[in-house]
Short mmCIF file of C-alpha atoms in Angstrom, two decimals:
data_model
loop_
_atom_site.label_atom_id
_atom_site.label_comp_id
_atom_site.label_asym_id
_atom_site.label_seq_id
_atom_site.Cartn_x
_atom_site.Cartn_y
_atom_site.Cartn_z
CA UNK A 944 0.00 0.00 0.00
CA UNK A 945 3.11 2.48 0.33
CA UNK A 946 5.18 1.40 -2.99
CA UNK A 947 3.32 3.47 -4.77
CA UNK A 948 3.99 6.60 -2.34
CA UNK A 949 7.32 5.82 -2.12
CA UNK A 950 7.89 5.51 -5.50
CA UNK A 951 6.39 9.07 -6.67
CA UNK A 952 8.85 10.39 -4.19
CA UNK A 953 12.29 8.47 -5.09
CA UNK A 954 10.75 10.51 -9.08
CA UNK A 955 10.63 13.73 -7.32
CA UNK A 956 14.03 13.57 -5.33
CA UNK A 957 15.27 12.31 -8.71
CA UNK A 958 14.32 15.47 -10.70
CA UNK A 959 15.17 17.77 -7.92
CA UNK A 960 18.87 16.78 -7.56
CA UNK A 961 19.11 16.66 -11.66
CA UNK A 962 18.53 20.22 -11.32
CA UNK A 963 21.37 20.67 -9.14
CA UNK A 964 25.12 21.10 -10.43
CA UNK A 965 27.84 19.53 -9.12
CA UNK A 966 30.82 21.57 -7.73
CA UNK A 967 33.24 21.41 -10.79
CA UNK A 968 30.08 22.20 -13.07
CA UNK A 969 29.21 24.75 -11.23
CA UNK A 970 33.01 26.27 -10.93
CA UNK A 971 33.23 25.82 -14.82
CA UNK A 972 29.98 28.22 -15.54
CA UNK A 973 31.33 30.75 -12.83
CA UNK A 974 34.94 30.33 -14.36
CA UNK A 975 34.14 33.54 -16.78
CA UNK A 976 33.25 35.71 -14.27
CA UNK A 977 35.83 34.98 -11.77
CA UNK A 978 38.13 35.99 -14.48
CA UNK A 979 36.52 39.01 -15.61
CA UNK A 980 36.32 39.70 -11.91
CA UNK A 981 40.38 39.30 -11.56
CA UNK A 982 41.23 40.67 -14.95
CA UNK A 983 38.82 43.86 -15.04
CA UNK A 984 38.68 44.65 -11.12
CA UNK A 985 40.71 42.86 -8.56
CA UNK A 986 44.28 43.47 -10.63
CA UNK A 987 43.55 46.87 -11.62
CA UNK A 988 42.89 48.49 -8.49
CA UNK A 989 45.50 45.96 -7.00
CA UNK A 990 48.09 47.14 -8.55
CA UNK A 991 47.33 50.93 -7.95
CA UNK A 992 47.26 49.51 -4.20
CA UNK A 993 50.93 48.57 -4.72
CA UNK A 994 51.99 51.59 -6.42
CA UNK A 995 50.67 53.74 -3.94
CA UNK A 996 53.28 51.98 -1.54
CA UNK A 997 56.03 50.45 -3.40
CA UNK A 998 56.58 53.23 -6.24
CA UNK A 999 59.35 54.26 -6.00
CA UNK A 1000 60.09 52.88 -2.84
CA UNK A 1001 58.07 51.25 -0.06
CA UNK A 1002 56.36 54.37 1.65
CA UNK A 1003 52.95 55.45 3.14
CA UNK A 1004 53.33 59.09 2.58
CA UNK A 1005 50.64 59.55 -0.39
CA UNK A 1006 48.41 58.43 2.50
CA UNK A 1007 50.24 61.01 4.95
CA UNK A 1008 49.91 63.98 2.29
CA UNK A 1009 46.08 62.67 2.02
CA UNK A 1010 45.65 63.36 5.87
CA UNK A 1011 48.24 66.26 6.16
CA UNK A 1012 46.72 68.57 3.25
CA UNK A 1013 42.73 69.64 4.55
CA UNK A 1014 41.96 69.73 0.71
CA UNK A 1015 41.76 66.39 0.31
CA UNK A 1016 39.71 65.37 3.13
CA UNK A 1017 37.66 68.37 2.07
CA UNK A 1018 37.04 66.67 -1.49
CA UNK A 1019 36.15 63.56 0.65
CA UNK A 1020 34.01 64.89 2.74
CA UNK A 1021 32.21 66.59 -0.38
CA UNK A 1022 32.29 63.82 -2.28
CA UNK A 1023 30.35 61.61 0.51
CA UNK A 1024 27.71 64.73 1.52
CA UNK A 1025 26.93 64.93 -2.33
CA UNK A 1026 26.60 61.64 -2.81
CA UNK A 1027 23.96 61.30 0.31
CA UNK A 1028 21.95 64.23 -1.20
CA UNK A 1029 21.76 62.89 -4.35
CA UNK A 1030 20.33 59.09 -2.89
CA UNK A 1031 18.11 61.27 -1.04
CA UNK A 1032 16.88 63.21 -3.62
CA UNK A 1033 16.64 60.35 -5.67
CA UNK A 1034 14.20 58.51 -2.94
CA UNK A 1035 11.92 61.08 -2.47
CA UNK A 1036 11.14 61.89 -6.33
CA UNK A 1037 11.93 57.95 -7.65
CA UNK A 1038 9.31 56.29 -4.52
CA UNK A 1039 6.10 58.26 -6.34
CA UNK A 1040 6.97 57.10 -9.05
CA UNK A 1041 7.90 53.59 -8.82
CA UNK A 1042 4.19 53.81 -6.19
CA UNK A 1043 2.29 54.99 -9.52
CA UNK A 1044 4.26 52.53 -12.26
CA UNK A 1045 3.12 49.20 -9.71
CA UNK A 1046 -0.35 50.49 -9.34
CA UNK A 1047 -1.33 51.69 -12.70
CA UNK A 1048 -1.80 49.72 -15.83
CA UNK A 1049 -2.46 50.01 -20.28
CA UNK A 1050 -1.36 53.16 -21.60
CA UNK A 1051 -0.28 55.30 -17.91
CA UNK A 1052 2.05 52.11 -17.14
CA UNK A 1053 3.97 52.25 -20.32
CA UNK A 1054 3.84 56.14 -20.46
CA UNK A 1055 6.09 55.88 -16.67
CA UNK A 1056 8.20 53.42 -18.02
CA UNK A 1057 9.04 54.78 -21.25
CA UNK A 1058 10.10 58.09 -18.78
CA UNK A 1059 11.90 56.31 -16.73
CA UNK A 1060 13.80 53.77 -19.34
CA UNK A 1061 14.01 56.44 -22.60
CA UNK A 1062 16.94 58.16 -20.02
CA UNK A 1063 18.62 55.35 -18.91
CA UNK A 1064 18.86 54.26 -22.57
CA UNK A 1065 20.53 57.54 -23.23
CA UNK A 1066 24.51 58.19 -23.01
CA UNK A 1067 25.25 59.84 -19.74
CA UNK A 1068 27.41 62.41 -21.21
CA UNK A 1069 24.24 63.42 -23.69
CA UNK A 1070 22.26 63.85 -20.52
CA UNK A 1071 25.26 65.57 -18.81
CA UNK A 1072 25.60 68.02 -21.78
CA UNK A 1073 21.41 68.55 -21.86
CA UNK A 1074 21.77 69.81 -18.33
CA UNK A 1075 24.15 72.27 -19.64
CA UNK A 1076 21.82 73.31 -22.30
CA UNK A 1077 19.19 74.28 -19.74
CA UNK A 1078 21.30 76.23 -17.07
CA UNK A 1079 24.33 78.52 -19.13
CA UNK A 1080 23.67 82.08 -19.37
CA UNK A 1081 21.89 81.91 -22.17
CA UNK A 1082 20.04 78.60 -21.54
CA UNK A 1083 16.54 77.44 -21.49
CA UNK A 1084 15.91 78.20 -17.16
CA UNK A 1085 17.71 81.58 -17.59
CA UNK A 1086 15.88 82.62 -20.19
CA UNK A 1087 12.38 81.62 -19.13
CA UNK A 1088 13.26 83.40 -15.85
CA UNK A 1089 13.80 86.42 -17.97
CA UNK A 1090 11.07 86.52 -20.33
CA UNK A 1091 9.02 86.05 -17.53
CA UNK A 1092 10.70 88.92 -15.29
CA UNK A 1093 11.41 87.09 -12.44
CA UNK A 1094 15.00 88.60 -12.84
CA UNK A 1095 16.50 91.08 -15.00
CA UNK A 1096 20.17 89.35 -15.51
CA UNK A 1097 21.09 85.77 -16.12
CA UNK A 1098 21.49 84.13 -13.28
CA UNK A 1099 24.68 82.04 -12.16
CA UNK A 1100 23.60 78.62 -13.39
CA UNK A 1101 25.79 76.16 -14.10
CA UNK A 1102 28.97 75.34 -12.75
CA UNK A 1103 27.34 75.42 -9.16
CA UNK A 1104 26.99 73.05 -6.62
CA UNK A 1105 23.74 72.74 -7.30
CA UNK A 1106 23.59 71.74 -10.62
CA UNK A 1107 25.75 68.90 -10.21
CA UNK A 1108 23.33 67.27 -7.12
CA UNK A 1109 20.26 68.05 -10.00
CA UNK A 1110 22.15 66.67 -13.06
CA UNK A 1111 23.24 63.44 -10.96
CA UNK A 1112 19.85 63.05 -9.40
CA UNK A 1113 18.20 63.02 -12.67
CA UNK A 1114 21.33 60.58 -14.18
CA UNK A 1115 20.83 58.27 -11.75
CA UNK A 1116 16.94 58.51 -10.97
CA UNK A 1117 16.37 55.01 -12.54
CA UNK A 1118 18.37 52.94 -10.68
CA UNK A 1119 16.37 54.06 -7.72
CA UNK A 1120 13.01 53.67 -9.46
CA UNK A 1121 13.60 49.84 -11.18
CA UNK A 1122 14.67 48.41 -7.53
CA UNK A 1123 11.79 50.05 -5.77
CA UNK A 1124 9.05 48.69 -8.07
CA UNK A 1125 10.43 45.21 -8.53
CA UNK A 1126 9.74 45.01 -4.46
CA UNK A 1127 6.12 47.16 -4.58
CA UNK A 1128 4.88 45.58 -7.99
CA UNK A 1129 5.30 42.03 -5.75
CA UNK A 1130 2.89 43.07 -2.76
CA UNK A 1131 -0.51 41.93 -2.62
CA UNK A 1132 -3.06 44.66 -3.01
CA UNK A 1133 -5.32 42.71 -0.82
CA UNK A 1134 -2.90 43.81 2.21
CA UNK A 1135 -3.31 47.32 1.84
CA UNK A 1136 -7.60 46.68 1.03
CA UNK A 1137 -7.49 44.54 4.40
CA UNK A 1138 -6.12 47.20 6.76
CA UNK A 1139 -8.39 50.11 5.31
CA UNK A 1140 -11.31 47.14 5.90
CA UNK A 1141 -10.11 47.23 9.73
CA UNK A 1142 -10.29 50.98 9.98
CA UNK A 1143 -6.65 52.33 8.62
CA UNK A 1144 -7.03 55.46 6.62
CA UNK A 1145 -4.99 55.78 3.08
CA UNK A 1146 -2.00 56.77 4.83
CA UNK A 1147 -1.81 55.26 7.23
CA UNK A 1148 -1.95 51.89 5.26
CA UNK A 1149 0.52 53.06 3.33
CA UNK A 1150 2.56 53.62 6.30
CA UNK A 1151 1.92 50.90 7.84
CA UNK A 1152 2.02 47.82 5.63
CA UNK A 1153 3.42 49.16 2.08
CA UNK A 1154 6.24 50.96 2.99
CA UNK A 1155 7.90 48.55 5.38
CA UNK A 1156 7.04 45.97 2.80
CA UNK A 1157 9.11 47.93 0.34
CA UNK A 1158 11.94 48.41 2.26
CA UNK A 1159 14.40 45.66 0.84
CA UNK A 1160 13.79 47.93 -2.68
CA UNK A 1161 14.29 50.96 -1.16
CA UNK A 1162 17.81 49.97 0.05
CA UNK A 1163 18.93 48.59 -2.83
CA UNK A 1164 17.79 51.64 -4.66
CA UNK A 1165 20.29 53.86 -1.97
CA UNK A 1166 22.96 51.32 -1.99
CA UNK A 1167 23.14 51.31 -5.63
CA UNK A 1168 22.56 55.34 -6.34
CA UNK A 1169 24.94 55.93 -3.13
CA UNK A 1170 27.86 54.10 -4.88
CA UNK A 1171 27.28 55.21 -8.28
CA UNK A 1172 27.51 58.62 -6.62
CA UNK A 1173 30.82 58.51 -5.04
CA UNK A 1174 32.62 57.77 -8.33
CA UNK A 1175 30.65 59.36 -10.49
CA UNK A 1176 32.94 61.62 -12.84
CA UNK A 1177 31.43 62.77 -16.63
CA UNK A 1178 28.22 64.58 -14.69
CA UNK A 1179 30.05 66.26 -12.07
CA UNK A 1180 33.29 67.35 -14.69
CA UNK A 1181 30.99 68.77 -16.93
CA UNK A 1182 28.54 70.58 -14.64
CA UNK A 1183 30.34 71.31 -11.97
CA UNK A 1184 33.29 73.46 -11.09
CA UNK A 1185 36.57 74.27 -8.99
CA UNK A 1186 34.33 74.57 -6.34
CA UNK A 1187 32.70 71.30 -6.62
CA UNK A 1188 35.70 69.13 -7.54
CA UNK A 1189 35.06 65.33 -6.10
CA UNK A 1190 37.03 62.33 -5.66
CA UNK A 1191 36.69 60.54 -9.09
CA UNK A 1192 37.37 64.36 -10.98
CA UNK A 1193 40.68 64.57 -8.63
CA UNK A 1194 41.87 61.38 -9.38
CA UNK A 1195 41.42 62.04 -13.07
CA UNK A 1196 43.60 64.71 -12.62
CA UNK A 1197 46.01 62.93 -10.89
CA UNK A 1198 46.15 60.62 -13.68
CA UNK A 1199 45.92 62.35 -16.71
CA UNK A 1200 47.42 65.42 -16.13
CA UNK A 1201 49.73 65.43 -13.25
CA UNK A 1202 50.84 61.69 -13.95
CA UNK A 1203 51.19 61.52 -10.32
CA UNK A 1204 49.97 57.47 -10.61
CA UNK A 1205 51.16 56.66 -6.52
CA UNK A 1206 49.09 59.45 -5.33
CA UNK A 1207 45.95 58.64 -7.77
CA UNK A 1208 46.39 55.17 -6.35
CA UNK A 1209 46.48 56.29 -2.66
CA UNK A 1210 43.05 58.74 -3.66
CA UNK A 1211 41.24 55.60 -4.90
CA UNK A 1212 42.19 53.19 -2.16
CA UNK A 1213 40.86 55.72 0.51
CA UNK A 1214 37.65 56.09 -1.49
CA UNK A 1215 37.28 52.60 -1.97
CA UNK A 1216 37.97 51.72 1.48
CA UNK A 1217 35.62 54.07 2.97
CA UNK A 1218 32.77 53.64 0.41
CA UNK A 1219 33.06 49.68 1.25
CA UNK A 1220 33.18 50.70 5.59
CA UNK A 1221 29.90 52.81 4.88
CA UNK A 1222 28.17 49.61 2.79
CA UNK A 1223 29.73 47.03 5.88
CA UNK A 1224 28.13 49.34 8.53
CA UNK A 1225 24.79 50.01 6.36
CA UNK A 1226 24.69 46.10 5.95
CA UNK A 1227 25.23 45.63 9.59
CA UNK A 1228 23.07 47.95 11.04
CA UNK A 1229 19.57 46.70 8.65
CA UNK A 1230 20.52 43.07 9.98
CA UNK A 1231 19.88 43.98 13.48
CA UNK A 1232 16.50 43.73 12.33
CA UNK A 1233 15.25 40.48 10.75
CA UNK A 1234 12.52 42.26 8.43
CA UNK A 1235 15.63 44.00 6.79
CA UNK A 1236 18.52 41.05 6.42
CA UNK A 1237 20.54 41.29 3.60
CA UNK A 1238 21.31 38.38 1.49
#
């Protein structure tokens, strides 16, 4: 009376463990990317490690002139601050909009995608050079503002602080949109329906049961926008200043036009040490709750 039983699952064990790969299968199909990984990442920035140290001889002081010389640590520091208001900025104008893109469908839908995709299909130093379109002197924003006499001279635009958190919020709007409504596009309706059925206003549904629910999007949204930030270079080179000079446009300089490769090398270890201590700790401290783990 329990062969048959049996039997079905011996089948079903059977198909589940021909699904699985064996450890030198599944080393040969990661193979490629452990080598692009080593050849395209790990080397590089290796061997700027070493040369920060060992060229010309073994020595920490590209790390001591980093510390000794405030400008540096200012450009840090800037670089970091920017790169918080831009995820920031990025949240509260890409949440809306991933809200409406789950919740709507037909036409609306595709209309918020298309706005949302059309840009990220676009090169970043088109979008970097639109921005300058709209803010020079004689630029679209400057020119509206006059024509509509809410000043009589052009104002001082581009090149601003400013206009480097705007053009890098609007760069990098997507890729806190697309995380954000993989997560909200995935929760039930019915949850939402259910607590306005047991007296919850709009809001306070929202509050309450969407937006921790969306929470795992949300920080992948930051994490990814917040990285992309801190090295961005094209946006902030173009639009921005002296005044608003960040890590990745120093170390370009550094490179390219000093040749100073030891110091470049000591710029981008720093950065990459401190952008990988602020994931660690932003990692750590979502863990200590278990709606929020990580991986």
């Amino acid at each position: 009376m329990h062969a048959k039983p049996f039997a079905k699952r011996s089948v079903g064990s059977r198909q589940t463990s021909a699904r699985e790969y064996g450890p030198v299968l599944s080393l040969l199909l990661i193979t490629p990317l452990i080598l692009l990984m080593v050849g395209g990442f790990l080397y590089p920035v290796g061997k700027l490690f070493w040369g920060s140290i060992f060229v010309p001889e073994a020595s920490f002081a590209n790390y001591a002139r980093i510390l000794q010389e405030p400008l540096f640590l200012l450009i840090l520091c800037r670089t970091f601050e920017n790169a918080f208001v831009v995820s920031a900025s990025a949240l509260l104008l890409g949440y809306p909009v991933a809200l409406a893109m789950a919740r709507v469908s037909g036409r609306t839908a595709m209309l918020i995608a298309a706005c949302v995709l059309i840009p990220l299909w676009t090169s970043v130093l088109v979008r970097s050079y639109a921005w300058i379109v709209l803010l020079q002197r004689n630029g679209v924003v400057n020119n509206a503002l006059i024509d509509t006499g809410l000043t009589d001279t052009p104002l001082r635009l581009l090149y601003t602080r400013g206009a480097v958190m705007a053009a890098m919020t609007q760069v990098l709007l997507p890729f806190m949109i697309l995380p954000i409504y993989s997560v909200v596009r995935n929760i039930p309706g019915d949850l939402a329906r259910a607590a306005r059925n047991l007296g919850a206003g709009s809001i306070q549904a929202f509050i309450r049961v969407t937006l921790p629910l969306s929470l795992p999007g949300v920080t992948a949204g930051v994490l990814i926008t917040f990285i992309l930030s801190l090295g961005f270079y094209i946006t902030p080179a173009l639009v921005g200043g002296p005044s608003t000079l960040m890590m990745s446009t120093l170390i370009g300089q550094q490179t390219t036009e000093l040749l100073d490769w030891p110091f470049a090398g000591a710029l981008a270890a720093v950065l990459l040490a401190a952008t990988l201590l602020l994931v660690i700790v932003f990692r750590r401290a979502l863990a200590l709750n278990k709606g929020f783990k990580l991986g």
